[in-house]
Coordinates of C-alpha atoms in Angstrom, one line a residue:
M1 CA 299.1 318.1 -35.4
S2 CA 298.2 321.3 -37.5
V3 CA 299.7 324.8 -36.6
K4 CA 296.2 326.3 -36.8
W5 CA 295.0 323.8 -34.3
K6 CA 298.0 324.6 -32.0
R7 CA 297.7 327.7 -31.8
E8 CA 293.5 327.6 -30.7
L9 CA 295.0 325.1 -28.5
D10 CA 297.2 327.8 -26.9
Q11 CA 294.9 330.2 -27.0
E12 CA 292.5 328.6 -24.9
V13 CA 294.7 327.3 -22.4
P14 CA 296.5 330.2 -20.8
D15 CA 300.1 329.8 -19.8
D16 CA 299.1 330.9 -16.1
D17 CA 297.1 327.4 -15.9
W18 CA 300.0 324.9 -16.6
L19 CA 301.9 323.0 -14.0
P20 CA 304.9 324.8 -12.8
P21 CA 308.0 322.6 -12.9
R22 CA 308.7 320.8 -9.7
K23 CA 311.2 322.4 -7.7
I24 CA 314.5 320.4 -7.2
P25 CA 315.4 320.7 -3.4
T26 CA 318.6 321.6 -2.0
Q27 CA 321.1 318.6 -2.5
N28 CA 323.7 321.1 -0.7
L29 CA 324.9 319.6 2.6
L30 CA 325.3 322.6 4.5
C31 CA 321.9 323.3 4.1
R32 CA 321.0 319.9 4.9
L33 CA 322.5 319.7 8.3
I34 CA 320.8 323.0 9.0
Q35 CA 317.7 321.3 8.2
R36 CA 318.3 318.4 10.3
E37 CA 318.9 321.0 13.3
T38 CA 315.8 322.8 12.9
Y39 CA 313.4 319.9 12.0
P40 CA 311.4 319.9 15.1
A41 CA 310.1 323.4 14.2
K42 CA 308.6 321.8 11.0
Q43 CA 305.3 320.0 11.0
N44 CA 304.8 316.8 9.4
V45 CA 308.6 315.9 9.3
N46 CA 310.2 312.0 9.4
S47 CA 313.1 313.3 12.0
A48 CA 314.9 310.2 10.9
L49 CA 314.0 310.6 7.2
I50 CA 316.0 314.2 7.0
S51 CA 318.8 312.7 9.0
R52 CA 319.0 309.5 6.5
K53 CA 318.9 312.1 3.6
L54 CA 322.8 313.0 4.5
H55 CA 323.5 310.0 3.1
Q56 CA 322.6 311.6 -0.7
N57 CA 325.8 314.0 -0.3
A58 CA 328.2 311.0 0.7
V59 CA 328.1 308.0 -1.4
P60 CA 330.4 305.0 -2.7
R61 CA 330.8 306.4 -6.3
F62 CA 334.3 305.3 -6.7
T63 CA 335.3 301.4 -7.1
I64 CA 338.5 299.4 -6.5
M65 CA 338.5 296.6 -8.8
A66 CA 339.6 293.0 -7.6
V67 CA 340.8 293.7 -4.6
D68 CA 343.7 291.8 -3.1
K69 CA 342.0 290.0 0.1
P70 CA 343.2 287.3 2.5
S71 CA 342.6 283.5 1.6
V72 CA 338.9 283.7 3.5
F73 CA 335.0 284.1 2.2
L74 CA 333.8 287.4 3.3
K75 CA 330.2 287.4 4.7
K76 CA 328.9 290.0 6.5
F77 CA 329.2 293.1 8.9
S78 CA 327.8 293.1 12.8
P79 CA 324.7 295.5 13.2
D80 CA 327.0 298.2 14.4
G81 CA 329.0 298.1 11.6
K82 CA 332.5 297.7 13.7
Y83 CA 333.4 294.3 12.7
L84 CA 333.4 292.4 9.3
F85 CA 333.5 288.6 9.8
A86 CA 334.4 285.9 7.0
F87 CA 335.1 282.2 6.9
S88 CA 338.2 280.7 6.2
S89 CA 339.4 278.5 3.4
D90 CA 339.1 275.3 5.2
Q91 CA 335.7 276.6 6.5
M92 CA 336.9 275.6 10.0
S93 CA 337.6 279.1 11.9
I94 CA 336.2 282.1 11.6
Q95 CA 338.4 285.8 11.1
I96 CA 337.1 289.0 12.5
F97 CA 338.4 291.7 11.2
K98 CA 337.8 295.9 12.6
Y99 CA 336.7 297.9 9.7
L100 CA 338.6 301.3 9.6
G101 CA 335.7 303.5 8.3
P102 CA 335.2 304.4 4.5
Q103 CA 338.1 307.2 4.7
G104 CA 340.6 304.4 5.1
G105 CA 342.0 304.4 1.7
A106 CA 341.5 307.7 1.0
S107 CA 345.1 308.4 0.6
L108 CA 345.4 305.3 -2.3
I109 CA 343.0 307.0 -4.3
Y110 CA 343.0 311.3 -3.5
N111 CA 344.5 311.9 -7.3
I112 CA 343.1 309.1 -9.0
P113 CA 340.3 310.3 -12.1
G114 CA 337.0 308.4 -13.1
E115 CA 335.1 306.2 -11.3
F116 CA 337.0 303.4 -10.4
T117 CA 340.6 301.8 -11.2
Y118 CA 342.4 298.4 -11.7
D119 CA 345.4 299.7 -10.4
P120 CA 347.4 296.9 -9.4
S121 CA 349.5 298.8 -6.1
V122 CA 345.7 300.2 -5.2
S123 CA 344.0 296.6 -5.2
H124 CA 346.8 295.2 -3.5
Q125 CA 346.5 297.8 0.2
A126 CA 343.2 298.1 -0.1
F127 CA 341.9 295.4 2.2
E128 CA 344.6 296.5 4.9
K129 CA 343.9 300.2 4.2
Y130 CA 339.8 299.5 5.5
F131 CA 340.0 296.6 7.6
K132 CA 342.5 295.2 10.7
L133 CA 342.3 291.2 11.2
V134 CA 341.1 291.3 15.5
H135 CA 340.6 287.4 15.8
N136 CA 341.0 284.4 13.9
V137 CA 338.6 282.0 16.0
V138 CA 339.1 278.5 15.5
V139 CA 335.7 277.0 15.7
I140 CA 336.1 273.5 14.6
G141 CA 339.3 271.1 15.6
D142 CA 338.1 268.1 13.9
A143 CA 338.8 267.8 10.0
V144 CA 335.6 265.7 8.9
E145 CA 333.3 268.5 10.5
Q146 CA 332.7 271.8 8.5
L147 CA 331.2 275.3 8.7
N148 CA 328.3 276.1 6.6
R149 CA 329.4 279.8 5.2
E150 CA 325.3 280.2 4.3
C151 CA 324.1 280.2 8.0
S152 CA 325.7 283.2 10.0
V153 CA 323.5 285.4 12.3
F154 CA 324.1 288.3 14.9
T155 CA 322.6 288.9 18.1
D156 CA 320.8 292.9 17.7
D157 CA 323.8 294.6 20.1
G158 CA 326.4 292.8 18.2
K159 CA 327.8 291.4 20.7
F160 CA 327.4 287.7 20.1
L161 CA 327.9 285.5 16.3
I162 CA 326.1 282.4 15.9
V163 CA 327.4 280.3 12.8
A164 CA 326.7 276.5 12.1
S165 CA 328.8 273.5 11.1
S166 CA 327.7 269.9 9.9
A167 CA 329.3 266.6 9.6
Y168 CA 328.1 263.0 8.1
P169 CA 327.7 260.7 11.3
T170 CA 330.4 258.1 11.5
T171 CA 328.3 255.1 12.5
E172 CA 325.1 254.1 11.3
P173 CA 322.2 255.6 13.0
Q174 CA 319.6 253.3 14.8
A175 CA 316.0 253.8 14.1
T176 CA 315.7 254.7 17.8
Q177 CA 318.1 257.8 17.0
L178 CA 316.2 258.1 13.8
Y179 CA 312.4 258.4 15.1
L180 CA 311.8 260.3 18.1
S181 CA 308.4 260.9 17.5
N182 CA 305.6 259.3 15.0
E183 CA 306.1 262.7 13.3
S184 CA 309.7 262.1 12.1
L185 CA 310.1 262.0 8.8
T186 CA 310.7 258.9 6.7
A187 CA 314.5 258.1 5.4
N188 CA 315.4 259.9 2.3
P189 CA 318.8 259.5 0.3
Q190 CA 318.5 262.5 -1.3
A191 CA 318.3 264.4 2.2
P192 CA 320.7 262.2 4.6
Y193 CA 321.2 262.9 7.9
E194 CA 324.0 264.8 9.6
D195 CA 325.3 266.2 13.0
Y196 CA 324.9 269.9 13.2
A197 CA 326.3 271.9 15.9
F198 CA 325.4 275.8 16.5
H199 CA 328.6 277.8 18.1
L200 CA 328.1 281.3 19.9
I201 CA 331.1 283.7 19.5
D202 CA 332.0 286.6 21.6
I203 CA 332.8 289.1 19.1
E204 CA 334.5 291.5 21.2
R205 CA 337.0 288.8 22.9
G206 CA 336.9 286.5 20.0
K207 CA 336.3 283.1 21.6
V208 CA 333.5 280.4 21.2
C209 CA 331.2 280.6 24.4
D210 CA 329.1 277.9 23.8
R211 CA 327.8 275.2 21.5
L212 CA 324.4 273.1 20.6
Q213 CA 324.9 269.8 19.6
F214 CA 322.0 267.8 17.2
R215 CA 322.7 264.4 16.4
V216 CA 321.3 262.8 13.8
D217 CA 319.2 265.0 12.8
R218 CA 317.8 267.3 9.5
I219 CA 318.1 271.2 10.0
L220 CA 317.8 273.8 6.6
L221 CA 320.9 275.6 7.2
T222 CA 321.1 277.6 3.8
H223 CA 320.2 281.2 4.2
N224 CA 319.3 280.7 8.0
Y225 CA 315.7 278.6 7.0
G226 CA 315.8 276.5 9.8
I227 CA 317.1 279.3 12.7
Y228 CA 315.5 282.6 13.7
L229 CA 317.1 284.7 16.1
F230 CA 314.5 287.6 17.6
N231 CA 317.0 290.0 20.1
R232 CA 318.3 287.5 22.5
T233 CA 315.7 284.6 21.6
L234 CA 316.9 282.0 19.3
A235 CA 314.2 279.1 17.8
I236 CA 316.0 276.3 16.0
L237 CA 313.8 273.6 13.7
S238 CA 314.4 270.4 13.4
L239 CA 313.0 269.1 10.5
Q240 CA 313.7 265.4 11.0
H241 CA 312.3 265.4 14.5
Q242 CA 309.5 268.2 13.7
T243 CA 310.8 270.0 16.7
I244 CA 311.1 273.4 17.3
H245 CA 313.8 274.2 19.9
V246 CA 313.7 277.5 21.8
Y247 CA 316.7 279.1 23.5
E248 CA 317.7 282.2 25.0
V249 CA 321.2 283.5 24.5
T250 CA 322.1 284.9 27.9
P251 CA 324.3 288.3 28.1
E252 CA 327.2 285.6 30.1
G253 CA 327.5 284.0 26.4
T254 CA 325.3 280.7 26.6
F255 CA 322.7 278.9 25.6
V256 CA 320.0 278.2 28.0
K257 CA 316.9 276.0 26.9
R258 CA 313.5 277.4 27.3
H259 CA 310.7 275.1 25.4
E260 CA 310.4 272.8 22.8
I261 CA 307.6 272.3 20.4
G262 CA 307.0 269.2 18.9
R263 CA 306.1 266.0 20.6
F264 CA 305.0 267.8 23.5
C265 CA 304.8 271.8 24.6
F266 CA 305.5 271.4 28.1
P267 CA 307.8 269.7 29.8
D268 CA 305.2 268.0 32.2
D269 CA 303.4 266.9 29.0
E270 CA 305.1 263.6 28.8
E271 CA 304.4 262.8 32.4
L272 CA 300.6 263.4 31.6
V273 CA 300.6 260.7 28.5
S274 CA 302.4 258.4 30.3
A275 CA 299.8 258.0 33.1
V276 CA 297.0 257.1 30.3
S277 CA 298.7 254.9 27.6
L278 CA 301.6 252.3 27.9
V279 CA 304.9 253.0 28.1
Q280 CA 306.4 249.4 28.4
D281 CA 305.9 246.3 27.2
D282 CA 305.6 243.0 29.1
S283 CA 309.4 242.2 28.9
G284 CA 310.0 245.7 30.8
A285 CA 311.3 247.6 27.6
P286 CA 310.0 251.0 26.7
Y287 CA 307.9 251.3 23.9
P288 CA 309.8 253.7 21.0
A289 CA 308.1 256.7 20.8
Y290 CA 307.9 256.4 16.9
T291 CA 305.3 253.5 17.7
E292 CA 302.7 256.1 19.5
A293 CA 299.3 256.3 18.3
C294 CA 298.3 259.8 20.0
I295 CA 298.4 262.7 17.7
T296 CA 301.9 265.7 18.7
S297 CA 301.1 268.2 20.9
V298 CA 301.6 271.0 18.1
K299 CA 299.5 269.1 15.6
H300 CA 296.8 268.7 18.1
R301 CA 296.7 272.0 18.9
L302 CA 296.6 272.8 15.2
L303 CA 293.5 270.2 14.9
T304 CA 291.5 271.6 17.9
L305 CA 291.9 275.2 16.5
L306 CA 290.6 274.2 13.4
Y307 CA 287.6 271.8 14.6
R308 CA 286.5 275.3 17.0
K309 CA 286.9 277.2 13.6
C310 CA 284.2 274.6 12.3
E311 CA 282.0 274.2 15.3
G312 CA 278.1 275.0 14.5
D313 CA 278.5 275.2 10.8
P314 CA 277.7 271.3 9.6
K315 CA 278.6 271.6 6.2
Q316 CA 282.4 272.7 7.4
I317 CA 282.5 270.0 10.0
K318 CA 282.1 267.4 7.4
E319 CA 284.7 268.9 5.3
F320 CA 287.0 268.9 8.1
C321 CA 286.4 265.5 8.6
Q322 CA 287.3 264.5 4.9
L323 CA 290.0 266.5 5.6
F324 CA 291.3 265.5 8.5
G325 CA 293.8 262.7 7.4
A326 CA 295.7 265.3 5.1
I327 CA 296.1 267.9 7.7
Q328 CA 297.6 265.2 9.9
Q329 CA 300.1 264.1 8.1
L330 CA 301.3 268.0 7.2
K331 CA 304.9 269.2 8.5
M332 CA 306.6 271.3 9.9
V333 CA 308.8 272.9 7.2
K334 CA 309.7 276.5 8.0
M335 CA 309.5 278.9 11.1
Q336 CA 310.1 282.3 12.2
L337 CA 309.8 284.4 15.2
L338 CA 307.7 287.5 15.2
D339 CA 308.6 288.1 18.6
E340 CA 309.9 286.4 21.8
D341 CA 306.3 284.6 22.4
H342 CA 305.1 283.9 18.7
L343 CA 306.0 282.0 16.3
L344 CA 304.7 281.7 12.4
I345 CA 305.1 278.2 11.4
K346 CA 304.6 277.1 8.1
F347 CA 303.1 273.3 7.2
T348 CA 303.3 271.7 4.0
K349 CA 303.3 267.9 2.4
E350 CA 306.9 265.6 3.5
K351 CA 307.0 265.5 -0.5
A352 CA 307.5 269.6 -0.5
L353 CA 310.3 269.0 1.5
H354 CA 312.3 266.7 -0.9
N355 CA 311.0 268.7 -4.0
R356 CA 311.5 272.6 -3.3
S357 CA 309.6 273.1 -7.1
Q358 CA 306.3 272.2 -5.1
D359 CA 306.4 274.4 -2.4
A360 CA 304.9 277.5 -3.9
S361 CA 301.9 275.6 -5.5
G362 CA 301.5 272.6 -3.5
P363 CA 298.5 272.9 -0.2
S364 CA 300.2 274.4 2.7
M365 CA 298.9 276.3 5.7
F366 CA 300.6 278.9 8.0
A367 CA 300.2 278.6 12.1
V368 CA 301.0 281.1 14.6
Y369 CA 301.9 279.8 17.7
R370 CA 302.2 281.7 21.2
I371 CA 305.2 279.6 23.1
S372 CA 304.5 280.8 27.0
T373 CA 300.7 279.0 26.7
A374 CA 301.3 276.4 23.5
E375 CA 298.4 277.9 22.2
V376 CA 297.8 278.1 18.2
L377 CA 296.2 281.7 18.0
N378 CA 295.1 281.5 14.4
V379 CA 295.8 279.3 10.9
Y380 CA 295.9 280.2 7.5
K381 CA 295.6 278.5 4.0
N382 CA 298.2 279.6 1.2
T383 CA 295.1 281.2 -0.4
S384 CA 294.6 283.3 2.6
E385 CA 294.1 286.9 1.3
E386 CA 293.6 287.6 5.3
L387 CA 297.2 286.8 5.6
L388 CA 298.4 288.6 2.5
A389 CA 297.3 291.6 3.5
L390 CA 298.8 291.6 7.2
V391 CA 302.1 290.9 5.2
D392 CA 301.2 294.1 2.8
H393 CA 300.0 296.6 6.1
F394 CA 303.1 294.8 8.8
C395 CA 305.9 293.9 6.3
E396 CA 308.9 294.9 8.5
Y397 CA 307.5 293.0 11.5
F398 CA 307.8 290.0 9.2
R399 CA 311.0 291.2 7.7
N400 CA 311.9 292.3 11.7
L401 CA 314.1 295.4 10.1
P402 CA 312.2 298.8 11.6
Q403 CA 314.2 301.0 9.9
G404 CA 314.1 299.7 6.7
C405 CA 312.2 300.7 3.6
S406 CA 309.2 298.1 3.1
P407 CA 305.9 298.0 0.9
S408 CA 304.3 298.7 4.2
N409 CA 306.4 302.0 4.7
N410 CA 307.5 303.2 1.8
V411 CA 305.5 304.2 -1.2
H412 CA 308.3 303.5 -3.9
S413 CA 308.6 299.9 -2.0
K414 CA 304.9 299.5 -2.7
L415 CA 304.7 300.4 -5.8
L416 CA 307.1 297.6 -6.7
Q417 CA 305.3 295.3 -5.2
Q418 CA 302.0 296.0 -6.8
R419 CA 303.8 295.9 -10.2
F420 CA 304.8 291.9 -9.4
K421 CA 301.4 291.8 -8.2
Q422 CA 300.1 292.4 -11.9
T423 CA 302.8 290.6 -13.5
I424 CA 301.5 287.4 -11.6
L425 CA 298.0 288.5 -12.4
H426 CA 298.2 288.7 -16.0
A427 CA 301.0 286.3 -16.5
R428 CA 299.9 282.7 -18.1
F429 CA 298.4 280.6 -15.7
G430 CA 297.9 283.4 -13.6
G431 CA 295.3 284.6 -11.5
Q432 CA 294.3 285.9 -8.0
Q433 CA 294.9 283.1 -6.2
E434 CA 298.0 282.2 -7.9
M435 CA 299.3 285.5 -7.3
V436 CA 298.4 284.9 -3.6
K437 CA 300.1 281.6 -2.9
R438 CA 303.5 283.1 -4.9
L439 CA 303.6 286.1 -2.3
L440 CA 302.7 284.4 0.8
S441 CA 305.4 281.6 -0.5
Q442 CA 307.6 284.0 0.9
L443 CA 306.9 283.6 4.0
P444 CA 307.8 282.6 6.7
V445 CA 311.0 285.4 6.2
S446 CA 314.1 283.6 6.4
C447 CA 316.4 286.0 9.6
Q448 CA 318.7 288.5 8.8
S449 CA 318.0 288.2 4.9
F450 CA 317.4 292.2 4.2
S451 CA 319.8 294.9 4.7
A452 CA 319.3 297.8 6.7
S453 CA 321.8 300.1 4.4
P454 CA 320.6 303.9 3.4
Y455 CA 321.7 303.7 0.3
L456 CA 319.2 300.6 -0.6
D457 CA 316.4 303.1 0.9
L458 CA 313.6 303.7 -2.0
A459 CA 313.1 306.9 0.0
L460 CA 316.4 308.4 -0.6
F461 CA 317.5 306.6 -3.7
S462 CA 316.0 305.1 -7.1
Y463 CA 317.4 302.0 -8.9
D464 CA 317.0 299.0 -10.8
D465 CA 316.1 296.1 -8.2
K466 CA 317.2 293.9 -10.9
W467 CA 320.8 294.2 -10.3
V468 CA 321.0 295.1 -6.3
S469 CA 317.9 295.0 -3.6
M470 CA 317.6 294.8 0.1
F471 CA 317.3 291.0 -0.1
E472 CA 320.9 289.7 0.5
R473 CA 320.4 287.2 -2.2
P474 CA 323.3 287.3 -5.1
K475 CA 321.8 288.5 -8.4
A476 CA 322.5 288.9 -12.0
S477 CA 325.4 290.8 -13.0
G478 CA 325.2 293.6 -16.5
E479 CA 327.8 294.6 -18.3
Y480 CA 327.0 298.2 -17.3
P481 CA 327.3 299.7 -13.9
I482 CA 324.5 300.0 -11.2
K483 CA 323.1 303.7 -11.6
F484 CA 321.5 305.2 -8.2
Y485 CA 319.4 308.0 -9.0
N486 CA 318.0 311.3 -6.0
R487 CA 314.9 310.0 -5.3
D488 CA 313.7 313.8 -4.5
S489 CA 315.8 315.1 -7.6
G490 CA 316.3 312.1 -10.1
L491 CA 319.8 313.4 -10.4
L492 CA 322.3 310.7 -11.1
R493 CA 324.4 310.7 -7.8
Y494 CA 326.9 307.1 -8.6
K495 CA 327.4 304.1 -10.0
M496 CA 328.7 300.7 -8.9
H497 CA 331.1 298.7 -11.3
T498 CA 330.6 295.5 -10.5
G499 CA 332.0 293.6 -14.0
L500 CA 335.3 292.6 -15.3
Q501 CA 334.6 293.2 -18.6
N502 CA 337.2 296.5 -19.1
A503 CA 339.9 295.3 -16.9
P504 CA 343.0 295.2 -19.3
T505 CA 343.8 292.1 -17.5
G506 CA 342.9 289.3 -15.5
P507 CA 340.0 286.8 -15.5
R508 CA 337.3 287.5 -18.0
L509 CA 333.8 286.5 -16.6
T510 CA 331.8 283.8 -18.7
G511 CA 327.9 282.3 -18.8
K512 CA 325.8 283.4 -16.6
R513 CA 327.1 286.5 -13.9
L514 CA 325.8 286.7 -10.4
A515 CA 327.1 289.3 -8.2
A516 CA 326.7 289.4 -4.7
F517 CA 326.3 292.6 -2.1
T518 CA 327.5 293.4 1.2
F519 CA 326.5 297.0 2.5
H520 CA 327.5 298.4 5.3
P521 CA 324.6 299.5 7.8
R522 CA 325.5 302.9 8.3
D523 CA 328.4 304.0 6.1
P524 CA 328.7 304.6 2.0
F525 CA 331.0 301.5 1.8
V526 CA 330.0 298.4 0.2
I527 CA 331.6 295.2 -0.9
S528 CA 330.5 293.0 -4.4
V529 CA 331.9 289.8 -5.0
Q530 CA 332.0 288.0 -8.0
R531 CA 333.0 284.4 -9.2
A532 CA 335.1 284.2 -12.0
N533 CA 337.0 280.6 -13.4
G534 CA 336.6 279.1 -9.8
D535 CA 338.2 282.4 -8.3
Y536 CA 336.3 285.0 -6.2
I537 CA 336.9 288.8 -7.3
V538 CA 336.4 291.4 -5.0
N539 CA 335.6 295.0 -5.6
F540 CA 335.4 297.9 -2.9
H541 CA 332.8 300.7 -3.7
V542 CA 333.9 303.4 -1.5
P543 CA 333.2 307.7 -1.2
N544 CA 336.2 309.6 -2.9
D545 CA 335.6 313.5 -2.1
N546 CA 338.5 314.2 -4.7
H547 CA 336.3 312.3 -7.3
H548 CA 336.8 313.6 -11.1
A549 CA 335.0 312.6 -14.1
G550 CA 337.7 310.7 -16.5

């Protein structure tokens, strides 16, 4: 640009017409406390957001590296944040630790400069400063059975914890055990049958209150795929028998069965079917249920709704008849409770149950089922833009996370999702239909798989979701600390060190590195876990009021 042209441009555009620089909001804690007290007098101000903004002033800026922990697998905090539970190393018991607060280890790190420490004396004492063992709950007494570390859910009030265990059958199952209906899955050596048990644990008393047992079955326990807990309503999907069992968790600590959705939808359905069909052969022996020719109740309701959608249109009725056999062969693969009375059920081909890679691209459909009236209210294909629009606008209801940020209530989260959509649209073999399939393949959403921590709220902090996100799954671990910026000011607020690259001694991480994060639901306290040479390395990310740059 020439000097003359620049001079003319400056003369044409007065300085007053340029946008003034944005004013950084106050970051002072005292000012924010006053603002929180006076927010009712202001218009169009979200009171919850103002209260959560205080978390920008108390952050987990300091990292205690390689914490010496008991021989357990740390899992998650209770919803109220009072307890942390862990699986024992033999996966036969649950250990419940009382959380002592983010200030528990303040005396250890008071005079330590910098952003992290490898001091062995600090690492050795850190765990007992922040946690205290209150209960060791022996859940399993048989060495054949083991708890599944990837399956655990809390009731909303934090009173009860539900965990699952499994074991291979000790005897060869009979055909009448394997096939309880004509919808039961065929035997597959890649997915052996197991005996499952679900244990209800009272956290305050530290005891097992009740158990549910499912013999010779297939239930997906990893990441809570096969179960869903909404308030006090528990739904369990039996893949093998294509049945959804619905229970209520009572305040006294018991499981009470409410519904069984599959072969029948109401308790008296079996009597109705028996009245019009043969239930015994000539010798008086009952016919096996898997030899029935009639369609199961839940599949009948699905097909009925699809036919009613086509009624009056000969072309659609013809298409329905052509696809009738394919639809009848679809199986329930996953479900979630939208509320206590509505289920979102995903149907797909049986082959997709054994090959997870086909799940996103293969044909499937979603059904909204009302439990109380046994009705299928609506059906969507996995290419339905209508369903995608519902997920975009009411995302927090699918995640069952009313306090967290989502694309439907946060502009920054929505921007990330839009970027993801654009990536698929412009990718090789991408396009609009492929984008819809990819996004809907995330449904139904697994139970309690998102964190409600304010330190992951995109309205408060800006961070790279490649390294950490609200979705509680292990993430790739980089060589550099994860940086968190204040959303309103753009200033660097704190860093989280997760790697051991700069450790003076100890294990070295080789190959692909993954880190799992456990955020406290409210406090500035984070646990990160990495696996190094077969061992789990635990770091604590805590506040440090006397933090000084080293």
